[in-house]
Short mmCIF file of C-alpha atoms in Angstrom, two decimals:
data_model
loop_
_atom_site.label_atom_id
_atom_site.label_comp_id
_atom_site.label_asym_id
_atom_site.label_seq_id
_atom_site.Cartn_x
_atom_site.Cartn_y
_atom_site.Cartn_z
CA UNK A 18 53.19 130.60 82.50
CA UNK A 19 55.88 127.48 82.44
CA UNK A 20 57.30 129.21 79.71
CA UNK A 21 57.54 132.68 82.00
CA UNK A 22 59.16 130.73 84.83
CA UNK A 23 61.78 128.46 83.10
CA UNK A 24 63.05 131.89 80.94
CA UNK A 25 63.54 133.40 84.56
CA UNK A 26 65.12 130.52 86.00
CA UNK A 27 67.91 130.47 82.99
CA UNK A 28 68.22 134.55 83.64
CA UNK A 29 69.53 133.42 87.06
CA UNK A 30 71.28 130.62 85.96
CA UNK A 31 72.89 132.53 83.48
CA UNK A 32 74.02 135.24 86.05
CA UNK A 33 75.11 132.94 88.07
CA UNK A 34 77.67 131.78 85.42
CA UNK A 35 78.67 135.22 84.32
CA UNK A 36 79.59 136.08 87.72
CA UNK A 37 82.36 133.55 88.24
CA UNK A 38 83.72 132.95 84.44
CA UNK A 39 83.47 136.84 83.50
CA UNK A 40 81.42 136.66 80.75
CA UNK A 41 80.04 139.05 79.25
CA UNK A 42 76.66 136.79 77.61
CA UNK A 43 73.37 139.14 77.78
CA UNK A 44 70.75 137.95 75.46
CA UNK A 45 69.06 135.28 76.62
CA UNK A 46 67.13 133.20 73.31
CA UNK A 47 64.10 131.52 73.78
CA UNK A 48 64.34 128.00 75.15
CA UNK A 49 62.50 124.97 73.60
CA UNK A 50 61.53 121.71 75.22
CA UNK A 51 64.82 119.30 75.13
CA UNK A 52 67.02 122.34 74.27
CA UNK A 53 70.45 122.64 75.98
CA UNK A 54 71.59 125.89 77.03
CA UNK A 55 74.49 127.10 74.90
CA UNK A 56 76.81 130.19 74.99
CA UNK A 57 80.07 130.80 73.48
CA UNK A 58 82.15 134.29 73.73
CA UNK A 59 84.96 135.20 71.91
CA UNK A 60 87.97 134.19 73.66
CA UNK A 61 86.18 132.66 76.23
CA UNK A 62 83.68 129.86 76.47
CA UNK A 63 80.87 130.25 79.14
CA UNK A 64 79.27 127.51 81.27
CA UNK A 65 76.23 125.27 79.60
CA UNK A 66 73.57 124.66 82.68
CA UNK A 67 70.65 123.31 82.14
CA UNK A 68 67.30 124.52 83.63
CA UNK A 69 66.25 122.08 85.88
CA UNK A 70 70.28 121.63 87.59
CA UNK A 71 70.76 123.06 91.09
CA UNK A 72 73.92 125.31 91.06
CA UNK A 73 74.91 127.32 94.29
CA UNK A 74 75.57 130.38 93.46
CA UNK A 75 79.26 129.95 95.86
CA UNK A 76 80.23 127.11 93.84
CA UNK A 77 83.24 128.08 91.15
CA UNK A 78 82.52 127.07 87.95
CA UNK A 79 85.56 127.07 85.06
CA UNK A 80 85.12 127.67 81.83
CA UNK A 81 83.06 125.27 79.17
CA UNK A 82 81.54 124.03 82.10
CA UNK A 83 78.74 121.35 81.04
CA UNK A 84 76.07 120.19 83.59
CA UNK A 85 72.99 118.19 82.92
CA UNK A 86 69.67 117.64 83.85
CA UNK A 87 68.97 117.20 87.53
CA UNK A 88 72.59 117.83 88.70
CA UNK A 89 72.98 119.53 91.66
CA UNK A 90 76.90 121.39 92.90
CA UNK A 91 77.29 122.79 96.25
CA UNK A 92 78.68 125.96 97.44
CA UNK A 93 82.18 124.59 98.39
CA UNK A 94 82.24 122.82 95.09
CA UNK A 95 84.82 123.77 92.20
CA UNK A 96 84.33 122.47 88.64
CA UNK A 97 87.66 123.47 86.39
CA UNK A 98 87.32 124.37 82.84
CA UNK A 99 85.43 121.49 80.39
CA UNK A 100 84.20 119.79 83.00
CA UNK A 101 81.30 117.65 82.47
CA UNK A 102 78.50 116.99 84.46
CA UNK A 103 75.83 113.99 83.05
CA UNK A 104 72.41 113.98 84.16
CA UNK A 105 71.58 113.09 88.02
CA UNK A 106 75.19 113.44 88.96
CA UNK A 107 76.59 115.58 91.74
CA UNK A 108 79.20 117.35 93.32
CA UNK A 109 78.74 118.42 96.98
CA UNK A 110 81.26 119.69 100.03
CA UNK A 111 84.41 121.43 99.87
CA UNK A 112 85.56 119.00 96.86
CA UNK A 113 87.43 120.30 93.53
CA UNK A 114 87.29 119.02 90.50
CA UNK A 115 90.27 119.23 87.88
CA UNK A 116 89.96 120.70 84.56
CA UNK A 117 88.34 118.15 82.26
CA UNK A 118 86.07 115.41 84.53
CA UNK A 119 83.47 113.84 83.73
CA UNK A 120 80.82 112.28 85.78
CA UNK A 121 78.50 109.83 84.68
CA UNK A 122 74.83 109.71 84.99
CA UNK A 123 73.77 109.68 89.01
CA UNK A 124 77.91 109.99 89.68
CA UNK A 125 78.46 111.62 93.49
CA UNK A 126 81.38 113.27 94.18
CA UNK A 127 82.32 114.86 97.73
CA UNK A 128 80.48 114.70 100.62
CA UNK A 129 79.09 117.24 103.27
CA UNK A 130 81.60 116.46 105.77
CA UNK A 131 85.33 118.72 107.65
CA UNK A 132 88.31 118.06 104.96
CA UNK A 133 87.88 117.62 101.55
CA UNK A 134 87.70 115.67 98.72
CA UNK A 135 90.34 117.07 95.65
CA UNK A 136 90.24 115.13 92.10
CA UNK A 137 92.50 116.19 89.37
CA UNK A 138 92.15 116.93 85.77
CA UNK A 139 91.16 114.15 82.75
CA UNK A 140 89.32 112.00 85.27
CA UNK A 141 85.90 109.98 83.97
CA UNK A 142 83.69 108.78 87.26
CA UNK A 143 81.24 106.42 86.15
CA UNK A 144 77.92 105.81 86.58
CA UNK A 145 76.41 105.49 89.96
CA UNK A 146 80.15 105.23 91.55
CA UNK A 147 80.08 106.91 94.98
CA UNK A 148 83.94 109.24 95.43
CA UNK A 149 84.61 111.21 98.27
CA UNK A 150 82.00 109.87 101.23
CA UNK A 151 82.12 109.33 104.56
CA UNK A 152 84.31 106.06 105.52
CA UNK A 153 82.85 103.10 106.88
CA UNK A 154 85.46 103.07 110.09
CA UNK A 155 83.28 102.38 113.67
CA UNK A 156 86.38 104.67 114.83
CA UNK A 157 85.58 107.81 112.90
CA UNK A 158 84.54 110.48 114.95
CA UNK A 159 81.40 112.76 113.01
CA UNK A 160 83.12 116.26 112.46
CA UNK A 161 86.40 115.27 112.29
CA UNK A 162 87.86 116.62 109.02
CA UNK A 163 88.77 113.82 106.41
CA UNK A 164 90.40 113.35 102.82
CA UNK A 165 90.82 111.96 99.42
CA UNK A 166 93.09 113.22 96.90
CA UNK A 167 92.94 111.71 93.54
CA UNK A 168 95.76 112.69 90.72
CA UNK A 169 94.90 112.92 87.09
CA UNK A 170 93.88 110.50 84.12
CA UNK A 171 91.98 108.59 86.38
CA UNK A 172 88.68 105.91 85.06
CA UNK A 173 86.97 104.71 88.01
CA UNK A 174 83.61 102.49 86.47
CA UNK A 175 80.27 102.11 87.45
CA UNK A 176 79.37 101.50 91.22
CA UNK A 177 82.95 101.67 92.24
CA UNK A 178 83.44 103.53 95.82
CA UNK A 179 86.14 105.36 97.39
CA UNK A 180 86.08 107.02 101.01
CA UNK A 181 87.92 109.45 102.91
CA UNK A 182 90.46 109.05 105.54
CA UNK A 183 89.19 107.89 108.47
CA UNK A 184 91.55 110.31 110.61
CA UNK A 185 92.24 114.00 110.10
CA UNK A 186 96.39 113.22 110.34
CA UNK A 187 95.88 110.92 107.23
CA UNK A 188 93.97 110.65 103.92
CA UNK A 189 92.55 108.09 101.27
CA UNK A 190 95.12 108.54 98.08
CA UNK A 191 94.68 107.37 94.22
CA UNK A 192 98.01 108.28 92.37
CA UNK A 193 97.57 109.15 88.28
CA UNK A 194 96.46 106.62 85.09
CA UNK A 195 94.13 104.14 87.10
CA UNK A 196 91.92 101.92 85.73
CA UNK A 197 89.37 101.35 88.63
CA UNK A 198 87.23 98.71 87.50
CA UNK A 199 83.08 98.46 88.56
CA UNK A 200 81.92 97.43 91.62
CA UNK A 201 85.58 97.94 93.16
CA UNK A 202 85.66 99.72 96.50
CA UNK A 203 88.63 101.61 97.87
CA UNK A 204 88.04 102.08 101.76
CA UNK A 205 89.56 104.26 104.22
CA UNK A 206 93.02 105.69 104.08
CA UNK A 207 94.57 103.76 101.25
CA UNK A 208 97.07 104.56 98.89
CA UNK A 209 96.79 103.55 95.54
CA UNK A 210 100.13 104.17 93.36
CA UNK A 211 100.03 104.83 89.53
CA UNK A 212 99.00 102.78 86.30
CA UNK A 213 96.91 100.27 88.14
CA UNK A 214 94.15 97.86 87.17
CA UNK A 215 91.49 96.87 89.95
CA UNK A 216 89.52 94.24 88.16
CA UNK A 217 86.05 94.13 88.76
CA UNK A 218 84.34 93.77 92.33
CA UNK A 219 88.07 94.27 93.94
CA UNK A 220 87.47 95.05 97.10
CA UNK A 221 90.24 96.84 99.23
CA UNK A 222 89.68 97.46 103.20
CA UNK A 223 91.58 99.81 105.29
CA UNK A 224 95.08 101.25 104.65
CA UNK A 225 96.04 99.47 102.19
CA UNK A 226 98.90 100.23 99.71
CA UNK A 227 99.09 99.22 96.23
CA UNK A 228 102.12 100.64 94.70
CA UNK A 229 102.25 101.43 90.86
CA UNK A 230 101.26 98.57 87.76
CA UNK A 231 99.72 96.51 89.77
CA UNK A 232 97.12 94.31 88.67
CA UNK A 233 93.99 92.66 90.41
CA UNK A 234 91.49 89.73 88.65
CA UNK A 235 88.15 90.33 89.70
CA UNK A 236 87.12 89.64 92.43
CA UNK A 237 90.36 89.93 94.83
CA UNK A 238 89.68 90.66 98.27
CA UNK A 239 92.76 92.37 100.38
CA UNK A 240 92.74 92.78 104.06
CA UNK A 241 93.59 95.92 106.21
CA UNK A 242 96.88 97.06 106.46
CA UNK A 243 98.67 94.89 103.50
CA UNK A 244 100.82 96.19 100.57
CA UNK A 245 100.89 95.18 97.05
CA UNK A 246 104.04 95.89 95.64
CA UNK A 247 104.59 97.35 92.11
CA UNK A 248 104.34 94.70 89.08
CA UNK A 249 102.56 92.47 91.20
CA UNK A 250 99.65 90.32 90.10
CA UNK A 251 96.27 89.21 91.95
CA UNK A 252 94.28 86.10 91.04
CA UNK A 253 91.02 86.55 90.20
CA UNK A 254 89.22 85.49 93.61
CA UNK A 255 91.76 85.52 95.44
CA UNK A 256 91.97 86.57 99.06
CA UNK A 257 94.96 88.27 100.61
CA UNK A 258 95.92 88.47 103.91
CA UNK A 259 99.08 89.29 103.88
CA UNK A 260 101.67 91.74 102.00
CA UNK A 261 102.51 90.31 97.96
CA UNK A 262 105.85 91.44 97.03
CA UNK A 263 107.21 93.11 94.32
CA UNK A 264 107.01 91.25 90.16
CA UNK A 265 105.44 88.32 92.12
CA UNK A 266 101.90 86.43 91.44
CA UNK A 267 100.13 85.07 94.02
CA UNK A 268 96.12 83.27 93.85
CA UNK A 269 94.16 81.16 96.23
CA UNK A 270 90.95 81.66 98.45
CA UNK A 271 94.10 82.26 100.85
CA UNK A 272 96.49 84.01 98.66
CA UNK A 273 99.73 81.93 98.29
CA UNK A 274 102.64 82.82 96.24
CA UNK A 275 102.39 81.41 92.41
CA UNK A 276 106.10 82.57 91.31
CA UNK A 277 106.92 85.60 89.47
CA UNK A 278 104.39 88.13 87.10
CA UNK A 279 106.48 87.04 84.03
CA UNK A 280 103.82 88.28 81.48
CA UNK A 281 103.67 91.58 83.54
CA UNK A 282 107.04 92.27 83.25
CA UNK A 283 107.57 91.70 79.60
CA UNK A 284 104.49 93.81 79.01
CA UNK A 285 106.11 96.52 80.92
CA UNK A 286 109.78 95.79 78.97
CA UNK A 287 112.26 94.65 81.50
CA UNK A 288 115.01 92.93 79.92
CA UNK A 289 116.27 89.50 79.26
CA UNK A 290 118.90 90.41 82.16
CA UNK A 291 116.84 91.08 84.69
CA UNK A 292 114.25 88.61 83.96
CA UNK A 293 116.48 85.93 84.56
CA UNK A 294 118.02 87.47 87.67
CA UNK A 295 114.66 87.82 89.32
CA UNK A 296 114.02 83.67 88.48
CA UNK A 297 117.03 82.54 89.72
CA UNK A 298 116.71 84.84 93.15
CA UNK A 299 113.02 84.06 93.15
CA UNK A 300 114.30 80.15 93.08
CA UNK A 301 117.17 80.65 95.72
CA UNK A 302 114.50 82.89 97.94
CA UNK A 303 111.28 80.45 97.78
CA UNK A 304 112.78 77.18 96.53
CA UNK A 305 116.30 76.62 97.95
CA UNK A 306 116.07 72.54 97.37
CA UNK A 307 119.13 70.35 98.53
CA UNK A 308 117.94 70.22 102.18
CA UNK A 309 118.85 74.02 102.57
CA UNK A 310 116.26 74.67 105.44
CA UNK A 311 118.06 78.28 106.01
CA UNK A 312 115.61 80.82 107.43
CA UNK A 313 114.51 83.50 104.83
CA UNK A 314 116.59 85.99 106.07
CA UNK A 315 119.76 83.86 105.26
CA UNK A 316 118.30 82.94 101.54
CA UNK A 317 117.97 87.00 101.52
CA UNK A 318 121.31 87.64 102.25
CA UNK A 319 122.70 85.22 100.22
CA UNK A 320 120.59 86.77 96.52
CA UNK A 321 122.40 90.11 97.90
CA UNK A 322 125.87 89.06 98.25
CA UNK A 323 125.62 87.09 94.92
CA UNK A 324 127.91 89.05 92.43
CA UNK A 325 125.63 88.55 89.79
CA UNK A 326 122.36 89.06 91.06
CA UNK A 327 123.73 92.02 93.49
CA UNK A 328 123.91 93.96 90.42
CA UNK A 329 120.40 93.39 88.75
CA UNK A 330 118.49 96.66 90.17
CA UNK A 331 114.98 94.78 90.05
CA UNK A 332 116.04 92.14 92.13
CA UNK A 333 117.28 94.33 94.76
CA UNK A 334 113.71 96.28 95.09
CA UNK A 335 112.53 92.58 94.96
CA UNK A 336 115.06 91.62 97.98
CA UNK A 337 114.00 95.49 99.61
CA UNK A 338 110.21 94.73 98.77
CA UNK A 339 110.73 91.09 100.97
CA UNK A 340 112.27 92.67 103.71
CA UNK A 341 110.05 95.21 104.04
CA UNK A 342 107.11 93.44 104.24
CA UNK A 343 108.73 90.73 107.11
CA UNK A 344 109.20 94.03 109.05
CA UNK A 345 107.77 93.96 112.79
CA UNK A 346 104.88 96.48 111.79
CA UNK A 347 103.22 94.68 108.62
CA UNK A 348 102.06 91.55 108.14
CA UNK A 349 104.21 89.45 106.33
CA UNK A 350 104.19 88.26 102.74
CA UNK A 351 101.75 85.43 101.22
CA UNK A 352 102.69 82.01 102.32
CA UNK A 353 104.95 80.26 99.83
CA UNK A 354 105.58 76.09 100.24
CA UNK A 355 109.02 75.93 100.50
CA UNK A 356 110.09 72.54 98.41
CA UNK A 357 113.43 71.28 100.16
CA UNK A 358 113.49 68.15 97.22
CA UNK A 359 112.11 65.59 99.47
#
């Protein structure tokens, strides 16, 4: 009798699979206890599904599609080709998959809410991490459409969260090559650049923007609305308040500036030349000495009329980076202590 039932539930199954990758699969072998379902065709590779998963027959399914025990994929959802599903994970709401995801064991992707949630190819979601759900904002308004786009070669660990926007006009964005750490959380309409490390347990609230390479220690905190610029570095623990420039290091329970990311950048192979520019305009900029009590904005424009250091490319995105962030619509950057020598 079980036997009856489960060999009609993979008939369906299988039809279900045939429909959308145009396979052409008929015979149906006998299926043992712990067996996966397997079915290759020449030229093309059809879907493996096993019994007890809960596929909608809407959802899209590539080809080589893999998906586990206990899975379940909605009728909006769209799985490109090799993608993997472990057991107890799911994919729900008008959210697309890239060719070649994985998720983890009890993984969620997407959520049953307006908008969407789009993830691109070679991406691994970990186990138990939460991508694509409603946002935590007391100002979203149920039904209103929401997004997160994620780019490709993506490896977001165990636990980690990310939400979608928290307004239809914007959307929650994770560039390409991310190492998302577990336990982070990515809230509500941030952008996240390219080649970045979250450490674990980083936590990042609203609309914030973390450009590309930069890295956090565990356990950062950053506040709503403040940048990270690119090359930048996070202490472990740290909490920031306020915008970090770019190639600098800051740390503290209240972030302060701790000089420049000078392993970073060797790591990442800027030059002799332009390390030393950035030193001596990080000096001039945050540690004038002599008495010079000029505001920031003079140190600023003094860096960029320097003949030498006008010319060093990094240390005008450095100057660009400063000015942005002292801008009337952000927050400011990190406090620094200015020593005047005293």
């Amino acid at each position: 009798m079980i036997a009856t039932v489960l060999r009609n539930r993979t008939f369906r199954l299988l039809s279900v699979q045939r429909r959308y990758l145009g396979c052409s699969c008929t015979s149906i072998p006998d299926v043992q206890e712990g067996e996966r379902l397997s079915y290759t065709q020449t030229g093309r590779k059809c879907s493996f599904i096993h019994p007890s998963a809960v596929v909608h027959p809407d959802a899209i399914l590539g080809q080589g599609v893999s998906i586990g025990p206990f899975c379940t994929v909605g009728s909006s959802a769209k799985l490109g080709n090799a993608c993997q599903l472990y057991p107890g994970s799911h994919v729900s709401g008008n959210t697309e998959l890239g060719d070649n995801c994985i998720l983890m064991m009890g993984a969620v992707v997407g959520d049953d809410l307006p908008g969407h949630t789009v993830v691109g190819c070679n991406n691994v979601i970990g186990h138990h991490a939460v991508v694509g759900i409603k946002c935590q904002d007391m100002k979203y308004k149920l039904g209103a459409d929401c997004f997160l786009e994620i780019g490709n070669n993506n490896e977001i660990r165990e636990f980690a969260s990310i939400h979608r926007s928290s307004q239809p006009d914007d959307r929650t964005v994770i560039g390409d090559n991310n190492l998302i750490m577990g336990c982070c959380h990515i809230a509500h309409d941030c952008k996240v650049g390219h080649n970045n490390i979250l450490a674990n347990n980083t936590l990042l609230a609203g609309h914030v923007t973390v450009e590309d390479y930069v890295h956090t220690g565990g356990g950062s905190f950053v506040h709503q609305f403040c940048h990270l610029g690119s090359f930048s570095f996070i202490g472990g623990g740290s909490v920031v308040t306020q915008d970090v420039p770019k190639y600098i290091m800051v740390s503290g329970e209240r972030a302060e500036l701790r000089g420049l990311n000078l392993e970073g950048l060797r790591r990442h192979g800027f030059s002799p030349v332009e390390m030393k520019g950035l030193k001596t305009a990080y000096r001039k900029i945050f540690f004038p000495g002599n008495g010079n009590l000029q505001s920031i904005e003079d140190r600023l424009s003094e860096v960029e009329n320097n003949d030498q250091l006008g010319r060093v490319p990094a240390v005008s995105l450095m100057l660009r980076s400063i000015r942005d962030s002292l801008a009337e619509d952000r927050r400011g950057i990190c406090k620094f202590r200015l020593w005047t020598g005293s």
